[in-house]
Short mmCIF file of C-alpha atoms in Angstrom, two decimals:
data_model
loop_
_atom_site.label_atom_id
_atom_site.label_comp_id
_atom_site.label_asym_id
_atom_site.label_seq_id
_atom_site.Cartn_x
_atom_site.Cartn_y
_atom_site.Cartn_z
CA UNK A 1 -42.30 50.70 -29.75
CA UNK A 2 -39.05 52.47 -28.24
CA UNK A 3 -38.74 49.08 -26.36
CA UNK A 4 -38.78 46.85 -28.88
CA UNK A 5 -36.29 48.83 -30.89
CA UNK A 6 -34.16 48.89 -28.11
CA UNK A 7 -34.40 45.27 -27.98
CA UNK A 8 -33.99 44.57 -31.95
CA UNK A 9 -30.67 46.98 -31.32
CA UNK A 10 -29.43 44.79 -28.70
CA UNK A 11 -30.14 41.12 -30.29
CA UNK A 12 -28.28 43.03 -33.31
CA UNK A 13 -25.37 43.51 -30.98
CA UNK A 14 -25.11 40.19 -29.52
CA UNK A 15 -25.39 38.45 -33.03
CA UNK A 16 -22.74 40.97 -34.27
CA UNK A 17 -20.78 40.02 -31.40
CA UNK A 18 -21.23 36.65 -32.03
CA UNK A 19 -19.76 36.41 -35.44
CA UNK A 20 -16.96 38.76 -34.73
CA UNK A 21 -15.70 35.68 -31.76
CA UNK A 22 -13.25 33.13 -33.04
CA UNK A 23 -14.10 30.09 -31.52
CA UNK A 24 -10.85 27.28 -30.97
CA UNK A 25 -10.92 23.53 -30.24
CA UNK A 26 -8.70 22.63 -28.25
CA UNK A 27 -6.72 19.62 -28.99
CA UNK A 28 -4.68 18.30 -26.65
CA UNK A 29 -2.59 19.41 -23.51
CA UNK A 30 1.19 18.32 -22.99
CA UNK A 31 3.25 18.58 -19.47
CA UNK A 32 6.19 20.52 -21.11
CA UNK A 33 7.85 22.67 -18.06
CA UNK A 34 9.87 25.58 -19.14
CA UNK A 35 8.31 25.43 -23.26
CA UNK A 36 9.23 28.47 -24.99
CA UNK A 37 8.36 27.12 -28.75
CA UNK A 38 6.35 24.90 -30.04
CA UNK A 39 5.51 23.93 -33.47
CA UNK A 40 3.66 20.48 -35.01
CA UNK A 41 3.81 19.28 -38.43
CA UNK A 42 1.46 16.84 -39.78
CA UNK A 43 3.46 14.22 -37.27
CA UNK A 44 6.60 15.88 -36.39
CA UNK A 45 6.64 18.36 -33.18
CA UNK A 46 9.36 20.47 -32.54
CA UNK A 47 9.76 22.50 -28.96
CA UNK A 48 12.30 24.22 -26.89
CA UNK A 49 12.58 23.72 -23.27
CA UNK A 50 15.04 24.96 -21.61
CA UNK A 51 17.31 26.13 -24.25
CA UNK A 52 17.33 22.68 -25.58
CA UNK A 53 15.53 22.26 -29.29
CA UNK A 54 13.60 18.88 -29.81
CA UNK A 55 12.28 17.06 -32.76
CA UNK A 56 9.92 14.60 -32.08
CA UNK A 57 8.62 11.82 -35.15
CA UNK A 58 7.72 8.32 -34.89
CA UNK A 59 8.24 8.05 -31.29
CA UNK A 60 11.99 9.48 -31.94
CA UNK A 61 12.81 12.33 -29.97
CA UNK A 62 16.57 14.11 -31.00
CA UNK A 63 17.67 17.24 -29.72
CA UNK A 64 20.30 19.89 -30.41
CA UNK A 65 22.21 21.93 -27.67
CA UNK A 66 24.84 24.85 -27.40
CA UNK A 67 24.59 25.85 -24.04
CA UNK A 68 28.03 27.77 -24.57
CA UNK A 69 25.94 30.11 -26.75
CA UNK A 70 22.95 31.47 -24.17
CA UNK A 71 19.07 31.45 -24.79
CA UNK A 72 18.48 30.87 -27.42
CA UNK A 73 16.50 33.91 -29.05
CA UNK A 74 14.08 33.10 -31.90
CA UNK A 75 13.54 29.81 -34.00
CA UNK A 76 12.78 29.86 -37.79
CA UNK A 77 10.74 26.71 -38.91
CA UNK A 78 10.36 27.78 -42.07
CA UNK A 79 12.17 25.14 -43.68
CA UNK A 80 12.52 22.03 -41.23
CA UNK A 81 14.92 20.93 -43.53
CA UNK A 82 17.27 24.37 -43.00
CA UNK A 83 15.87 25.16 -38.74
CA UNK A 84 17.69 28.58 -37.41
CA UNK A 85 18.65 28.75 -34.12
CA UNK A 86 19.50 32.61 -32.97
CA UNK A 87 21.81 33.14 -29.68
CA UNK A 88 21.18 36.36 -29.47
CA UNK A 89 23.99 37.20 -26.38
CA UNK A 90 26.32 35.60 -28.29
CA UNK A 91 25.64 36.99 -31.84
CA UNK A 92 25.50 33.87 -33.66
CA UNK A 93 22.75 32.14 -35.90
CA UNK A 94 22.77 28.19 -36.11
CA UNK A 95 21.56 26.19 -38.82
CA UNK A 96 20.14 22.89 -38.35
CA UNK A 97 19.65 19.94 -41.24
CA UNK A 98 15.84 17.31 -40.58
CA UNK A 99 18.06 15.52 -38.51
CA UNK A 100 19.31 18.28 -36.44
CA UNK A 101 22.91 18.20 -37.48
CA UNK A 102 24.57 21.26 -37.66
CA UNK A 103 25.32 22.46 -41.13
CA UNK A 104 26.75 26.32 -40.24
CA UNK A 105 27.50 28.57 -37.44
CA UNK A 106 27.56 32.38 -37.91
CA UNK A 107 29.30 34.20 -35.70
CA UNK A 108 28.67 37.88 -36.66
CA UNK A 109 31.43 39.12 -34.59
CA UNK A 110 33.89 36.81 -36.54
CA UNK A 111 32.47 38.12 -39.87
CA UNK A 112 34.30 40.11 -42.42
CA UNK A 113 32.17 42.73 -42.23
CA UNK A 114 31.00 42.53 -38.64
CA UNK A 115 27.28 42.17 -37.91
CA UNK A 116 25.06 43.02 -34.84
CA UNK A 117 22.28 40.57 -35.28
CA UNK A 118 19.27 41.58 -33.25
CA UNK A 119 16.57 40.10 -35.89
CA UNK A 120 16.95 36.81 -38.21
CA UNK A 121 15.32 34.75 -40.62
CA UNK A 122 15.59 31.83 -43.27
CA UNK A 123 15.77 34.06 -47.11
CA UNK A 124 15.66 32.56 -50.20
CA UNK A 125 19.42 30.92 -51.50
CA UNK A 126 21.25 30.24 -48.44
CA UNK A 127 20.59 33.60 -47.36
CA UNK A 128 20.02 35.12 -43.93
CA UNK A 129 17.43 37.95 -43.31
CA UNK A 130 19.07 40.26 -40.72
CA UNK A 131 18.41 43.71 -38.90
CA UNK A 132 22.11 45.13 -37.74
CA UNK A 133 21.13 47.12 -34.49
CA UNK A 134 24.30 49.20 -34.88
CA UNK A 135 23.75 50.38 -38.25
CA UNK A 136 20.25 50.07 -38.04
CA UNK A 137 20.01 48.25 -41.46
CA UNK A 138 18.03 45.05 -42.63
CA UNK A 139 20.47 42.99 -45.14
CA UNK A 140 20.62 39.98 -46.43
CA UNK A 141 24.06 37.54 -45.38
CA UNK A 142 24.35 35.18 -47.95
CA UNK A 143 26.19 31.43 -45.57
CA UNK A 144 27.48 29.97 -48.41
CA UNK A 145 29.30 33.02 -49.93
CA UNK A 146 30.19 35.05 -47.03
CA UNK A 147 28.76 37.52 -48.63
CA UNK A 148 26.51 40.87 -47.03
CA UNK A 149 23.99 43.06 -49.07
CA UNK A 150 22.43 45.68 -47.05
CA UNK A 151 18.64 46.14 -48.81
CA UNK A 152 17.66 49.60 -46.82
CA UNK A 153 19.19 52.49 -45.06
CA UNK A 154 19.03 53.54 -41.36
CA UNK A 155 15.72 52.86 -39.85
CA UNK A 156 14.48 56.00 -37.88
CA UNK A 157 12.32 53.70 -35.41
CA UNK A 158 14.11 50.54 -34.02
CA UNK A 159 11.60 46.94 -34.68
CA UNK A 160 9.96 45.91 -32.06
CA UNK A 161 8.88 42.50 -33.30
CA UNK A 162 9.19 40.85 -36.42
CA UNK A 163 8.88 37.63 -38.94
CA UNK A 164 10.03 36.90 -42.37
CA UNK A 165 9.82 34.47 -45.42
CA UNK A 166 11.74 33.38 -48.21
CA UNK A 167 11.28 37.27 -50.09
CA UNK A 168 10.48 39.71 -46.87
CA UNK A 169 10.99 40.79 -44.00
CA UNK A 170 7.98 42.39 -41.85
CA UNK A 171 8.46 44.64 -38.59
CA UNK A 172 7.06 46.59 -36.14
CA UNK A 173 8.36 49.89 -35.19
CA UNK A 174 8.41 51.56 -31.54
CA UNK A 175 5.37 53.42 -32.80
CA UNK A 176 3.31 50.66 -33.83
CA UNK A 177 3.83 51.46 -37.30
CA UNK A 178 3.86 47.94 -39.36
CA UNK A 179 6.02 47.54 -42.44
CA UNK A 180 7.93 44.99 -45.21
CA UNK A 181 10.67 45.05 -47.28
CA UNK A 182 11.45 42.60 -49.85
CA UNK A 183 14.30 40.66 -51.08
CA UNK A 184 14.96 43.51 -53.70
CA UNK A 185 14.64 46.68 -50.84
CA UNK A 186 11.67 47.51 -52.02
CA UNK A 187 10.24 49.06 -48.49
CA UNK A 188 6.14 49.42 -48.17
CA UNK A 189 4.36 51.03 -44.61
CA UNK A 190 1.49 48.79 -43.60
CA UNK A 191 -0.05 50.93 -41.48
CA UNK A 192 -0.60 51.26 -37.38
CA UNK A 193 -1.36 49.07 -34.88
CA UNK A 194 -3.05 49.08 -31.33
CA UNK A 195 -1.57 48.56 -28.75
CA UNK A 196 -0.65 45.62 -27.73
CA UNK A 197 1.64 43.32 -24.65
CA UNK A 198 2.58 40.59 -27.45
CA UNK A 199 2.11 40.03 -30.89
CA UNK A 200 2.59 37.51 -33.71
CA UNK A 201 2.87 38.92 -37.58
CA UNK A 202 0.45 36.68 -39.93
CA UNK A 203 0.99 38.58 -42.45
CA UNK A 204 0.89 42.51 -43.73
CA UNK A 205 -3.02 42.28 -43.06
CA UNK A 206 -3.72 39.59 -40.19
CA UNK A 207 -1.78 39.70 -36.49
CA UNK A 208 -2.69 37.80 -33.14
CA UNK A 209 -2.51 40.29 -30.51
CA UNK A 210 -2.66 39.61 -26.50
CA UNK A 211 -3.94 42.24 -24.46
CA UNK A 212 -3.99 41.49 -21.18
CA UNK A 213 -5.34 37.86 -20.76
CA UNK A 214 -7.26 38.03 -23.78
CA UNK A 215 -6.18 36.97 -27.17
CA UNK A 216 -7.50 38.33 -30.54
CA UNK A 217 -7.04 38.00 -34.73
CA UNK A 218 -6.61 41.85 -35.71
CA UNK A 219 -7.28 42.57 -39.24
CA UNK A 220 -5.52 45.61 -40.24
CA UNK A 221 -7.46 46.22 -43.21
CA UNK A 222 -10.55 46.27 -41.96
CA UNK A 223 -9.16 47.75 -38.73
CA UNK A 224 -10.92 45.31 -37.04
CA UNK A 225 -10.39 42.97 -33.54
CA UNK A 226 -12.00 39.67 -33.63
CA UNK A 227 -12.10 37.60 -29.70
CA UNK A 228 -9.96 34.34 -30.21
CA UNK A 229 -12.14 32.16 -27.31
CA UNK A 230 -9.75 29.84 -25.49
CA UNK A 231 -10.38 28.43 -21.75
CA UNK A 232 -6.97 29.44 -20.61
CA UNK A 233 -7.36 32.69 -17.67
CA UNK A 234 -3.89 33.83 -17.80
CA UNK A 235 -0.74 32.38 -20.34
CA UNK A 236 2.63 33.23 -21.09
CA UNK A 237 3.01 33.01 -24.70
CA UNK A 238 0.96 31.71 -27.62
CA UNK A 239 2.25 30.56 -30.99
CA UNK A 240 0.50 29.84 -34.14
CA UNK A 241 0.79 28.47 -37.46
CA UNK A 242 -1.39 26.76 -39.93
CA UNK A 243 -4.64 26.36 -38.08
CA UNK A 244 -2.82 25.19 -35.15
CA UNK A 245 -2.77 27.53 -31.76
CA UNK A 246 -0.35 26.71 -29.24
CA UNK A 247 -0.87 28.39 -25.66
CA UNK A 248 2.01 28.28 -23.36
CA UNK A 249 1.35 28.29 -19.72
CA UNK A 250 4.32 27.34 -17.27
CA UNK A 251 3.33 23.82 -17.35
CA UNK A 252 1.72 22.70 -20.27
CA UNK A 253 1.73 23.69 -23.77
CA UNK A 254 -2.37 23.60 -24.96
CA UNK A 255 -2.50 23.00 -28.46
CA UNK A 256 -5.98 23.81 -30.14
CA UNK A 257 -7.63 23.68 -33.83
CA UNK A 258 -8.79 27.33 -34.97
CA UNK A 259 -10.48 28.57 -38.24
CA UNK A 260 -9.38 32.52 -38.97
CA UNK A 261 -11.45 34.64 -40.99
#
């Protein structure tokens, strides 16, 4: 009898398991060398390689450089029709039209009220989401005003990592403590986090996590880590967005289909 409960405990286990595994199809695999980002919609892939940014539709291919300006930092694809473009070691934020035309270059050194931009993102009404690293304040710069409104004070951790929408901004602090703040300063703690070696915010309740070589949908809420099962033994970055995961080895970029709980 002790037996076969021991074996009804572990078939439990294994089922439990099972269901807690995110299975992903991959999709295709692309020689990219050097791929940083990578981003498809419906027909229209963007990428950066090698501090160059690409758009690729209808067997088009533009690009947009500023090689004056660095590394380019982080790309917001929130709005393909509005693309930001932050050079971090040269504290400036571009903005990109569809075609990749350059529509405005911030300089926050050159600003009125000088910024530090260490964080950025596309805000609702030609605004910019921003985290100053001097004052240690996340503001809104509105491009079309030159205008600055500084929605929190002081920070006592400094963010770690980061994302934002139209209305907030979300961050990770040095402790792993997640948090937002909307458009209107209202400022809400999510809660903690493991730990992790990179991350990419979802949103307040869902974040991919890689520990290791291992790659997993964390659901805050339920405080919960569900296996994300891809074929890949070691990669360098992943990226995801609308049911599409991109893994970047430093290659290929492996694009697969994934269903999140």
């Amino acid at each position: 009898m002790k037996y076969l409960t021991t074996l009804l405990f572990l078939g439990f286990y294994f089922v439990l398991n099972a269901q807690e595994r995110i299975e992903a199809t991959i999709l295709d695999s692309l020689e990219i060398d050097s791929c940083s980002f990578f981003e498809k919609q419906k027909e229209i892939v963007f990428y950066n390689k090698s501090n160059v940014f690409y758009k690729t539709a209808n067997e088009k291919t533009q690009n947009y450089n500023n090689f004056s300006l660095g590394n380019i930092e982080h790309i917001d694809l929130y709005n393909p029709l509005q693309i930001v473009l932050f050079y971090k070691d040269f504290n400036t934020i571009v903005l990109l039209d569809s075609q990749l035309n350059e529509t405005h270059k911030i300089e926050g050194n050159k600003l009125e009220s000088l910024i530090n931009f260490d964080c950025v993102g596309l805000a609702i009404q030609n605004q910019i989401w921003f985290y100053d690293f001097i004052s240690q304040k996340i503001g809104l710069y509105n491009f079309s005003t030159n205008t600055v409104q500084y929605k929190s004070t002081p920070l006592s951790q400094k963010i770690k990592d980061y994302t934002t929408d139209y209305n907030y901004f979300y961050w990770i602090n040095e402790n792993n403590i997640s948090a937002v703040i909307s458009i209107y300063g209202n400022i809400k703690t999510i809660g903690r986090l493991p730990e992790y070696d990179a991350i990419q915010i979802l949103s307040s309740e869902n974040y991919l996590i890689r520990k290791g070589n291992l790659l997993y949908l964390f659901k805050l809420e339920e405080n919960k880590m569900h296996e994300i099962h891809i074929s890949e033994k070691s990669f360098d970055k992943f990226y995801y967005k609308n049911g599409f995961l991109s893994i970047f080895t430093p290659n290929k970029v492996i694009n697969y289909k994934i269903l999140l709980p």
